[in-house]
Amino acid sequence: MKTLVLSKMDVPGLVEALGETARLIGPRKKEHQFVFGQITKPEQLALEYPTTILPPSRQLFPNDEPLVRLRLDDVAASREIVEGEKTILLGVHPCDVQGINILDEVFSDSPPDANYLTRRSQTIIIALECQAPCSPYNLCFDKGTYRLEWGYDLLMIDLGDRYFVFTRTGAGEELIGDLPFFRAATPADREALGRARETQAGSFKTRLAGPVNRLPNALKEAYDDLLWEAVGRRCLSCETCTNVCPTCYCFDVADEVELDLVNGTRCRQWDSCQSCTFAEVAGGENFRPRPSERQRHRLFKKEVYQYEKYGRSACVGCGRCSAQCVASIRLNEMYNQVLGG
Amino acid sequence: MKPKVGVFSFTSCEGCQLTILNLEDEMLDLLGAIEIVNFREAIDERGHEYDVAFVEGSITTPEEAEEVREIRERTKILVALGACATLGGINAIKNRHDLHQVRRKVYGDGAHHFPTEATQRVRDVVPVEYEMHGCPISKREFLQVTKTLLLGRVPRPSPHAVCTECKTAGNVCLFDKGICCLGPITRAGCGAICPTYGGDCVACRGLVDEPNLASMIEIMKSKGMSRQEVEDRLTQFNTLEPVDLEPHFSS
Amino acid sequence: MLDTAPISRKSLFVPEAARILDVEPLTAREKLFRVSLNDRPLGHRPCQFVEVSIAGIGEAPISVSSSPASSEIFDLCVRDVGTLTQAMHRLEPGDRIGIRGPYGNGFPVEKIIGKDLLFVCGGLGLAPLRSLILHCIENRASFRRLTVLYGAKRPSERLYREELAAWAKDERLDLRETVDVPEEGWTGNVGVITTLFRAVEVDPLETVAVIVGPPVMYKFAVLELLQRGIMESRIYMSLERRMRCGLGKCGHCQMNGIYVCQEGPVFCYSDVKKVKEAL
């Protein structure tokens, strides 16, 4: 691991240099909010952003992703589409890096998903630590996702006029290579880092009424609680909570046909366990017909099922589902309700 | 042999057939795949039997009801085109009033020359294989549905809400800008075109299969909307799907 | 960068070409398709399924209905309930379809050797269960009593009617049938499937039961079996869910934390009794 320093004055130069080596994706302003998008000019980059509408993990798992090239007249002519190009994700917050780590685990699990992994294997992540929580709904302090141990190639920490930069992987070091924008960190930089980290730690607070490691059991005990009914009454089944989640990966597959009625593409679309038809079988039986059951499933998938399978939660505490819910369904409130605040 | 297609128009602004005519990039491919034997705004020649009839507009007179029944008899597949045809749409607003007064208001002293009935959706008069919602319809959906029909199957309407397409597009939620939008309860398929350009969704594609109206009404109330405003919004295109506001506004 | 083992760039979604050799209507709504993959035998276990696809239409999970012994040619029994299956009903011998799979755990045939077998199936449940029944008939010496209880809604909705007639005369197995709604000419039992249990003699310590049917049937069938003293660990069932991808990813088939397409569709009652979304 190397410790380096990047002056904020040099960020535009860095953006141009990185843009020449790969497709550069970073936070951009959209109206009064932010989105991850391609950065072709330094002024598009908005590194000082609270959060984005969609998480950066969606860049690796795009909606309407082509999977198979089809010939309607010849099934034997079906050809796989596995795409990926060298991509740099710049300015990814720690919770969102953890979101990508979780998708990595899910899509690497047997049988591995070549479409995701091919794209992922060509992606470099430059993480950016947050200095303060971005919304009242963050659970990143409780979840321990406000800082990062792994899962990134480079990590930047804001020191005011400059960024402290950790390299984590060979790919990260290679990316920096001989770029003139970085210098070795000095004792003064390290001291500044220490102070920044102290301020940062003071600004993040516990939001939950109990420790997060109690969530799996607390939720299981609450399986038949009226809480779900109460949430279900408000839920609009609009699927926003899952679409904005960094770790949701459910999908549907559908064929698109060209007007020649000969060529087509089998594509993968984001889908959601909150959709009223998600668990419906062809015969019409619906195994999760009620919004209350679907909301419960969402939380259980994050905190119970993935905990049992992978030994970790699949909620990174980013707060997007709560912040963007039109019906004001708040994950932190529900967690507190089951933790028995 | 190419499937024979007819496009018919009843009470409407005819914007949906314009949408079809505006398919400039795809029109040649489309004409390569189908034979349009009747298109009111494009050609005069009248075919007799159709594989697919696209019917735009609501049914508001006895003559229209008669004509759409005849179309039904002459076509294998009937697709209702646009909000007027699928929901009654704007035309159905008059159903909330005394029709006699409506006639007098619109036609004045000559009202007796213009018979009118309560607005009906196409499916209220004849069976319909597919309802293509929207005011106007979306080009993309028209092409998708046409291709699906050409492949010999009837498509299924999207089970999702407009919010799904809006989120997928990475839009700033209109609620975050203080604007009340019907996207959460409206059937997707339009690509969230209005919210994408800053306009709130007005539910011109009808409601999702299981809309949580109770929750939506409470949300609208919390944004400061009066009973009348909530009613106007929810029924603008959906008069024929009455909503009981009483439980939400009785004090 | 992600450190993984060398990534297979092979997509899991590309279907293999298969040819329809024969199509036989079984009822007004179900057709039997005899299918052969171009390049290999299917190599399925009983109660596994495949993802069938028609380019431009999509995919659907279909149970394999034939014996594992002969998987160069395999059977798919298809009801025309969905987009894909309706399109499939229009196909003819010689037409080609796409196949992915087989998927799912399949039935653990090694665990039932030497036992009395009691098969309980309702409606379309005979389609997947037939693969297991045929396996047991072909390996008749490995099992003790072989009893098949089959309930259909109407006589005209019974699948594999010729085969059922043959099984009825076959001394190797004891077939009992019932229908919910009789039709003209039906002389057999009338009533729900549980009514058949009463006449069946069961050796509780030696019996393995397998249930496959519509969702509503499982609870009632398990109750009957438990009343007969059959052990929870010897009650198997194949559960239907929306198995969209077959790869344990898309989420549609999830039953609480279980991906039915990977860990199922065959489960033991003792394993799923605490899975709240199972039965």
PDB file of C-alpha atoms in Angstrom, chain A residues 4-221:
ATOM      1  CA  LEU A   4       0.071   9.620  -1.638  1.00  0.00           C
ATOM      2  CA  VAL A   5      -1.300  13.108  -1.856  1.00  0.00           C
ATOM      3  CA  LEU A   6      -3.298  14.686  -4.674  1.00  0.00           C
ATOM      4  CA  SER A   7      -3.800  18.436  -4.707  1.00  0.00           C
ATOM      5  CA  LYS A   8      -7.366  19.455  -5.542  1.00  0.00           C
ATOM      6  CA  MET A   9      -5.835  21.782  -8.160  1.00  0.00           C
ATOM      7  CA  ASP A  10      -4.683  18.668  -9.988  1.00  0.00           C
ATOM      8  CA  VAL A  11      -8.066  16.939 -10.084  1.00  0.00           C
ATOM      9  CA  PRO A  12      -8.989  18.374 -13.517  1.00  0.00           C
ATOM     10  CA  GLY A  13      -5.675  17.175 -14.918  1.00  0.00           C
ATOM     11  CA  LEU A  14      -6.203  13.762 -13.379  1.00  0.00           C
ATOM     12  CA  VAL A  15      -9.721  13.543 -14.833  1.00  0.00           C
ATOM     13  CA  GLU A  16      -8.405  14.278 -18.315  1.00  0.00           C
ATOM     14  CA  ALA A  17      -5.583  11.774 -17.934  1.00  0.00           C
ATOM     15  CA  LEU A  18      -7.888   9.031 -16.644  1.00  0.00           C
ATOM     16  CA  GLY A  19     -10.429   9.750 -19.348  1.00  0.00           C
ATOM     17  CA  GLU A  20      -7.804   8.936 -21.925  1.00  0.00           C
ATOM     18  CA  THR A  21      -7.144   5.478 -20.512  1.00  0.00           C
ATOM     19  CA  ALA A  22     -10.676   4.313 -19.789  1.00  0.00           C
ATOM     20  CA  ARG A  23     -14.345   5.159 -19.649  1.00  0.00           C
ATOM     21  CA  LEU A  24     -14.487   7.432 -16.633  1.00  0.00           C
ATOM     22  CA  ILE A  25     -17.642   7.341 -14.528  1.00  0.00           C
ATOM     23  CA  GLY A  26     -18.138   9.701 -11.624  1.00  0.00           C
ATOM     24  CA  PRO A  27     -20.664  11.812  -9.738  1.00  0.00           C
ATOM     25  CA  ARG A  28     -22.334  14.552 -11.782  1.00  0.00           C
ATOM     26  CA  LYS A  29     -24.880  17.146 -10.819  1.00  0.00           C
ATOM     27  CA  LYS A  30     -28.427  16.593 -12.027  1.00  0.00           C
ATOM     28  CA  GLU A  31     -30.754  19.419 -11.066  1.00  0.00           C
ATOM     29  CA  HIS A  32     -30.285  19.681  -7.292  1.00  0.00           C
ATOM     30  CA  GLN A  33     -29.152  16.080  -6.945  1.00  0.00           C
ATOM     31  CA  PHE A  34     -26.364  13.839  -8.240  1.00  0.00           C
ATOM     32  CA  VAL A  35     -25.999  10.834 -10.495  1.00  0.00           C
ATOM     33  CA  PHE A  36     -23.147   8.631 -11.634  1.00  0.00           C
ATOM     34  CA  GLY A  37     -22.442   9.239 -15.275  1.00  0.00           C
ATOM     35  CA  GLN A  38     -19.673   9.428 -17.798  1.00  0.00           C
ATOM     36  CA  ILE A  39     -17.203  12.242 -17.188  1.00  0.00           C
ATOM     37  CA  THR A  40     -15.783  13.619 -20.419  1.00  0.00           C
ATOM     38  CA  LYS A  41     -14.818  17.050 -19.104  1.00  0.00           C
ATOM     39  CA  PRO A  42     -13.312  17.857 -15.691  1.00  0.00           C
ATOM     40  CA  GLU A  43     -16.046  20.382 -14.896  1.00  0.00           C
ATOM     41  CA  GLN A  44     -18.694  17.629 -15.035  1.00  0.00           C
ATOM     42  CA  LEU A  45     -17.194  15.944 -12.007  1.00  0.00           C
ATOM     43  CA  ALA A  46     -18.820  16.844  -8.686  1.00  0.00           C
ATOM     44  CA  LEU A  47     -16.714  15.045  -6.107  1.00  0.00           C
ATOM     45  CA  GLU A  48     -18.266  16.896  -3.195  1.00  0.00           C
ATOM     46  CA  TYR A  49     -21.638  15.243  -3.414  1.00  0.00           C
ATOM     47  CA  PRO A  50     -23.798  13.848  -0.616  1.00  0.00           C
ATOM     48  CA  THR A  51     -25.192  10.812  -2.415  1.00  0.00           C
ATOM     49  CA  THR A  52     -26.527   9.856  -5.826  1.00  0.00           C
ATOM     50  CA  ILE A  53     -30.010   8.897  -6.988  1.00  0.00           C
ATOM     51  CA  LEU A  54     -28.896   5.499  -8.242  1.00  0.00           C
ATOM     52  CA  PRO A  55     -25.871   3.747  -6.723  1.00  0.00           C
ATOM     53  CA  PRO A  56     -22.702   3.188  -8.776  1.00  0.00           C
ATOM     54  CA  SER A  57     -23.157  -0.583  -8.561  1.00  0.00           C
ATOM     55  CA  ARG A  58     -25.869  -0.138 -11.192  1.00  0.00           C
ATOM     56  CA  GLN A  59     -23.090   0.770 -13.639  1.00  0.00           C
ATOM     57  CA  LEU A  60     -21.919  -2.821 -13.335  1.00  0.00           C
ATOM     58  CA  PHE A  61     -25.414  -4.267 -13.527  1.00  0.00           C
ATOM     59  CA  PRO A  62     -27.116  -2.035 -16.100  1.00  0.00           C
ATOM     60  CA  ASN A  63     -30.806  -2.166 -16.855  1.00  0.00           C
ATOM     61  CA  ASP A  64     -31.791  -3.718 -20.184  1.00  0.00           C
ATOM     62  CA  GLU A  65     -28.454  -5.467 -20.489  1.00  0.00           C
ATOM     63  CA  PRO A  66     -28.219  -7.573 -23.662  1.00  0.00           C
ATOM     64  CA  LEU A  67     -27.445 -11.218 -22.888  1.00  0.00           C
ATOM     65  CA  VAL A  68     -28.061 -13.196 -26.054  1.00  0.00           C
ATOM     66  CA  ARG A  69     -28.215 -12.245 -29.712  1.00  0.00           C
ATOM     67  CA  LEU A  70     -31.160 -14.130 -31.181  1.00  0.00           C
ATOM     68  CA  ARG A  71     -32.193 -15.300 -34.607  1.00  0.00           C
ATOM     69  CA  LEU A  72     -35.895 -15.996 -34.626  1.00  0.00           C
ATOM     70  CA  ASP A  73     -35.506 -18.441 -37.492  1.00  0.00           C
ATOM     71  CA  ASP A  74     -32.645 -20.424 -35.995  1.00  0.00           C
ATOM     72  CA  VAL A  75     -32.184 -21.099 -32.314  1.00  0.00           C
ATOM     73  CA  ALA A  76     -28.776 -22.633 -33.030  1.00  0.00           C
ATOM     74  CA  ALA A  77     -27.606 -19.202 -34.134  1.00  0.00           C
ATOM     75  CA  SER A  78     -28.075 -17.765 -30.626  1.00  0.00           C
ATOM     76  CA  ARG A  79     -24.878 -15.996 -29.600  1.00  0.00           C
ATOM     77  CA  GLU A  80     -23.864 -14.790 -26.202  1.00  0.00           C
ATOM     78  CA  ILE A  81     -23.240 -11.120 -25.582  1.00  0.00           C
ATOM     79  CA  VAL A  82     -20.671 -10.608 -22.854  1.00  0.00           C
ATOM     80  CA  GLU A  83     -19.496  -7.046 -22.802  1.00  0.00           C
ATOM     81  CA  GLY A  84     -17.075  -5.005 -20.802  1.00  0.00           C
ATOM     82  CA  GLU A  85     -14.698  -2.154 -21.363  1.00  0.00           C
ATOM     83  CA  LYS A  86     -12.047  -0.646 -19.180  1.00  0.00           C
ATOM     84  CA  THR A  87     -13.912   1.582 -16.768  1.00  0.00           C
ATOM     85  CA  ILE A  88     -12.937   3.741 -13.823  1.00  0.00           C
ATOM     86  CA  LEU A  89     -15.510   4.452 -11.156  1.00  0.00           C
ATOM     87  CA  LEU A  90     -14.310   7.631  -9.517  1.00  0.00           C
ATOM     88  CA  GLY A  91     -15.497   9.089  -6.220  1.00  0.00           C
ATOM     89  CA  VAL A  92     -17.367   6.063  -4.915  1.00  0.00           C
ATOM     90  CA  HIS A  93     -18.408   6.418  -1.281  1.00  0.00           C
ATOM     91  CA  PRO A  94     -17.511   3.608   1.132  1.00  0.00           C
ATOM     92  CA  CYS A  95     -21.098   2.343   1.480  1.00  0.00           C
ATOM     93  CA  ASP A  96     -21.345   2.075  -2.297  1.00  0.00           C
ATOM     94  CA  VAL A  97     -18.013   0.263  -2.555  1.00  0.00           C
ATOM     95  CA  GLN A  98     -19.391  -2.219  -0.060  1.00  0.00           C
ATOM     96  CA  GLY A  99     -22.490  -2.449  -2.265  1.00  0.00           C
ATOM     97  CA  ILE A 100     -20.280  -3.452  -5.180  1.00  0.00           C
ATOM     98  CA  ASN A 101     -18.425  -5.951  -2.987  1.00  0.00           C
ATOM     99  CA  ILE A 102     -21.752  -7.577  -2.196  1.00  0.00           C
ATOM    100  CA  LEU A 103     -22.787  -7.792  -5.850  1.00  0.00           C
ATOM    101  CA  ASP A 104     -19.352  -9.276  -6.582  1.00  0.00           C
ATOM    102  CA  GLU A 105     -20.041 -12.022  -4.080  1.00  0.00           C
ATOM    103  CA  VAL A 106     -23.546 -12.733  -5.354  1.00  0.00           C
ATOM    104  CA  PHE A 107     -22.584 -12.830  -9.029  1.00  0.00           C
ATOM    105  CA  SER A 108     -19.423 -14.857  -8.342  1.00  0.00           C
ATOM    106  CA  ASP A 109     -21.452 -17.428  -6.454  1.00  0.00           C
ATOM    107  CA  SER A 110     -21.919 -20.658  -8.356  1.00  0.00           C
ATOM    108  CA  PRO A 111     -22.886 -20.549 -11.159  1.00  0.00           C
ATOM    109  CA  PRO A 112     -20.920 -17.338 -11.791  1.00  0.00           C
ATOM    110  CA  ASP A 113     -22.488 -14.663 -13.976  1.00  0.00           C
ATOM    111  CA  ALA A 114     -20.138 -13.929 -16.863  1.00  0.00           C
ATOM    112  CA  ASN A 115     -21.926 -10.751 -17.864  1.00  0.00           C
ATOM    113  CA  TYR A 116     -21.454  -9.053 -14.519  1.00  0.00           C
ATOM    114  CA  LEU A 117     -18.002 -10.442 -13.819  1.00  0.00           C
ATOM    115  CA  THR A 118     -16.587  -9.527 -17.203  1.00  0.00           C
ATOM    116  CA  ARG A 119     -17.696  -5.951 -16.751  1.00  0.00           C
ATOM    117  CA  ARG A 120     -16.480  -5.936 -13.154  1.00  0.00           C
ATOM    118  CA  SER A 121     -13.070  -7.381 -13.956  1.00  0.00           C
ATOM    119  CA  GLN A 122     -12.381  -4.372 -16.154  1.00  0.00           C
ATOM    120  CA  THR A 123     -13.491  -1.823 -13.597  1.00  0.00           C
ATOM    121  CA  ILE A 124     -11.218   0.132 -11.295  1.00  0.00           C
ATOM    122  CA  ILE A 125     -12.719   1.718  -8.207  1.00  0.00           C
ATOM    123  CA  ILE A 126     -11.407   4.981  -6.817  1.00  0.00           C
ATOM    124  CA  ALA A 127     -13.207   5.378  -3.526  1.00  0.00           C
ATOM    125  CA  LEU A 128     -13.812   8.625  -1.681  1.00  0.00           C
ATOM    126  CA  GLU A 129     -14.401   8.669   2.044  1.00  0.00           C
ATOM    127  CA  CYS A 130     -17.316  10.767   3.336  1.00  0.00           C
ATOM    128  CA  GLN A 131     -16.638  13.505   5.834  1.00  0.00           C
ATOM    129  CA  ALA A 132     -20.151  13.600   7.229  1.00  0.00           C
ATOM    130  CA  PRO A 133     -23.399  11.647   6.895  1.00  0.00           C
ATOM    131  CA  CYS A 134     -25.320  12.518   3.751  1.00  0.00           C
ATOM    132  CA  SER A 135     -28.870  12.136   5.031  1.00  0.00           C
ATOM    133  CA  PRO A 136     -30.804  11.516   8.234  1.00  0.00           C
ATOM    134  CA  TYR A 137     -31.410   7.989   7.003  1.00  0.00           C
ATOM    135  CA  ASN A 138     -27.815   6.759   6.753  1.00  0.00           C
ATOM    136  CA  LEU A 139     -26.966   3.729   8.775  1.00  0.00           C
ATOM    137  CA  CYS A 140     -23.344   3.706   7.680  1.00  0.00           C
ATOM    138  CA  PHE A 141     -21.961   4.312  11.163  1.00  0.00           C
ATOM    139  CA  ASP A 142     -24.041   1.489  12.615  1.00  0.00           C
ATOM    140  CA  LYS A 143     -23.178  -0.706   9.671  1.00  0.00           C
ATOM    141  CA  GLY A 144     -19.496   0.167   9.783  1.00  0.00           C
ATOM    142  CA  THR A 145     -19.610   1.186   6.135  1.00  0.00           C
ATOM    143  CA  TYR A 146     -18.549   4.804   6.583  1.00  0.00           C
ATOM    144  CA  ARG A 147     -14.957   3.650   6.220  1.00  0.00           C
ATOM    145  CA  LEU A 148     -13.364   1.087   4.000  1.00  0.00           C
ATOM    146  CA  GLU A 149     -10.928  -1.737   4.572  1.00  0.00           C
ATOM    147  CA  TRP A 150     -10.997  -3.332   1.154  1.00  0.00           C
ATOM    148  CA  GLY A 151     -12.846  -3.593  -2.120  1.00  0.00           C
ATOM    149  CA  TYR A 152     -11.290  -0.529  -3.742  1.00  0.00           C
ATOM    150  CA  ASP A 153      -8.208   0.135  -5.841  1.00  0.00           C
ATOM    151  CA  LEU A 154      -7.537   3.656  -4.631  1.00  0.00           C
ATOM    152  CA  LEU A 155      -9.045   5.508  -1.687  1.00  0.00           C
ATOM    153  CA  MET A 156      -9.200   9.284  -1.399  1.00  0.00           C
ATOM    154  CA  ILE A 157      -9.765  11.213   1.813  1.00  0.00           C
ATOM    155  CA  ASP A 158     -10.560  14.915   1.696  1.00  0.00           C
ATOM    156  CA  LEU A 159      -8.037  17.053   3.590  1.00  0.00           C
ATOM    157  CA  GLY A 160      -9.475  20.392   2.529  1.00  0.00           C
ATOM    158  CA  ASP A 161      -7.097  21.547  -0.198  1.00  0.00           C
ATOM    159  CA  ARG A 162      -5.874  18.088  -1.089  1.00  0.00           C
ATOM    160  CA  TYR A 163      -6.774  14.415  -1.014  1.00  0.00           C
ATOM    161  CA  PHE A 164      -4.866  11.814   0.930  1.00  0.00           C
ATOM    162  CA  VAL A 165      -4.676   8.753  -1.304  1.00  0.00           C
ATOM    163  CA  PHE A 166      -4.188   5.122  -0.323  1.00  0.00           C
ATOM    164  CA  THR A 167      -3.387   2.586  -2.978  1.00  0.00           C
ATOM    165  CA  ARG A 168      -4.800  -0.811  -2.267  1.00  0.00           C
ATOM    166  CA  THR A 169      -4.182  -2.887  -5.377  1.00  0.00           C
ATOM    167  CA  GLY A 170      -1.599  -3.289  -8.084  1.00  0.00           C
ATOM    168  CA  ALA A 171      -4.205  -2.158 -10.581  1.00  0.00           C
ATOM    169  CA  GLY A 172      -4.637   1.029  -8.593  1.00  0.00           C
ATOM    170  CA  GLU A 173      -0.911   1.706  -8.487  1.00  0.00           C
ATOM    171  CA  GLU A 174      -0.594   0.947 -12.155  1.00  0.00           C
ATOM    172  CA  LEU A 175      -3.368   3.396 -12.932  1.00  0.00           C
ATOM    173  CA  ILE A 176      -1.506   6.168 -11.159  1.00  0.00           C
ATOM    174  CA  GLY A 177       1.734   5.003 -12.724  1.00  0.00           C
ATOM    175  CA  ASP A 178       3.832   7.975 -13.680  1.00  0.00           C
ATOM    176  CA  LEU A 179       1.014  10.511 -13.561  1.00  0.00           C
ATOM    177  CA  PRO A 180       2.510  13.787 -12.325  1.00  0.00           C
ATOM    178  CA  PHE A 181      -0.373  14.622 -10.021  1.00  0.00           C
ATOM    179  CA  PHE A 182       0.576  12.513  -7.037  1.00  0.00           C
ATOM    180  CA  ARG A 183       3.335  12.987  -4.518  1.00  0.00           C
ATOM    181  CA  ALA A 184       4.354  10.857  -1.542  1.00  0.00           C
ATOM    182  CA  ALA A 185       2.587  11.715   1.711  1.00  0.00           C
ATOM    183  CA  THR A 186       4.649  13.606   4.288  1.00  0.00           C
ATOM    184  CA  PRO A 187       4.373  13.446   8.093  1.00  0.00           C
ATOM    185  CA  ALA A 188       2.390  16.690   7.897  1.00  0.00           C
ATOM    186  CA  ASP A 189      -0.096  15.044   5.513  1.00  0.00           C
ATOM    187  CA  ARG A 190      -0.410  12.100   7.865  1.00  0.00           C
ATOM    188  CA  GLU A 191      -1.089  14.417  10.732  1.00  0.00           C
ATOM    189  CA  ALA A 192      -3.754  16.184   8.688  1.00  0.00           C
ATOM    190  CA  LEU A 193      -5.237  12.805   7.865  1.00  0.00           C
ATOM    191  CA  GLY A 194      -5.398  11.959  11.551  1.00  0.00           C
ATOM    192  CA  ARG A 195      -7.229  15.214  12.278  1.00  0.00           C
ATOM    193  CA  ALA A 196      -9.638  14.718   9.375  1.00  0.00           C
ATOM    194  CA  ARG A 197     -10.428  11.229  10.540  1.00  0.00           C
ATOM    195  CA  GLU A 198     -11.078  12.478  14.054  1.00  0.00           C
ATOM    196  CA  THR A 199     -13.498  15.136  12.828  1.00  0.00           C
ATOM    197  CA  GLN A 200     -15.110  12.564  10.595  1.00  0.00           C
ATOM    198  CA  ALA A 201     -15.596  10.050  13.410  1.00  0.00           C
ATOM    199  CA  GLY A 202     -17.234  12.741  15.508  1.00  0.00           C
ATOM    200  CA  SER A 203     -19.765  13.585  12.823  1.00  0.00           C
ATOM    201  CA  PHE A 204     -21.140  10.073  12.346  1.00  0.00           C
ATOM    202  CA  LYS A 205     -23.547   8.812  14.960  1.00  0.00           C
ATOM    203  CA  THR A 206     -25.358   5.697  15.930  1.00  0.00           C
ATOM    204  CA  ARG A 207     -28.856   5.829  14.538  1.00  0.00           C
ATOM    205  CA  LEU A 208     -30.215   2.490  15.605  1.00  0.00           C
ATOM    206  CA  ALA A 209     -31.651   1.592  18.963  1.00  0.00           C
ATOM    207  CA  GLY A 210     -29.565  -1.556  19.172  1.00  0.00           C
ATOM    208  CA  PRO A 211     -26.525  -3.209  17.651  1.00  0.00           C
ATOM    209  CA  VAL A 212     -26.868  -4.231  14.004  1.00  0.00           C
ATOM    210  CA  ASN A 213     -25.704  -7.753  14.742  1.00  0.00           C
ATOM    211  CA  ARG A 214     -28.994  -8.264  16.558  1.00  0.00           C
ATOM    212  CA  LEU A 215     -30.965  -7.537  13.381  1.00  0.00           C
ATOM    213  CA  PRO A 216     -31.064 -11.063  11.944  1.00  0.00           C
ATOM    214  CA  ASN A 217     -32.561 -12.533  15.088  1.00  0.00           C
ATOM    215  CA  ALA A 218     -34.699  -9.534  15.899  1.00  0.00           C
ATOM    216  CA  LEU A 219     -36.213  -9.677  12.406  1.00  0.00           C
ATOM    217  CA  LYS A 220     -36.801 -13.393  12.607  1.00  0.00           C
ATOM    218  CA  GLU A 221     -38.639 -12.908  15.875  1.00  0.00           C
TER     219      GLU A 221
END
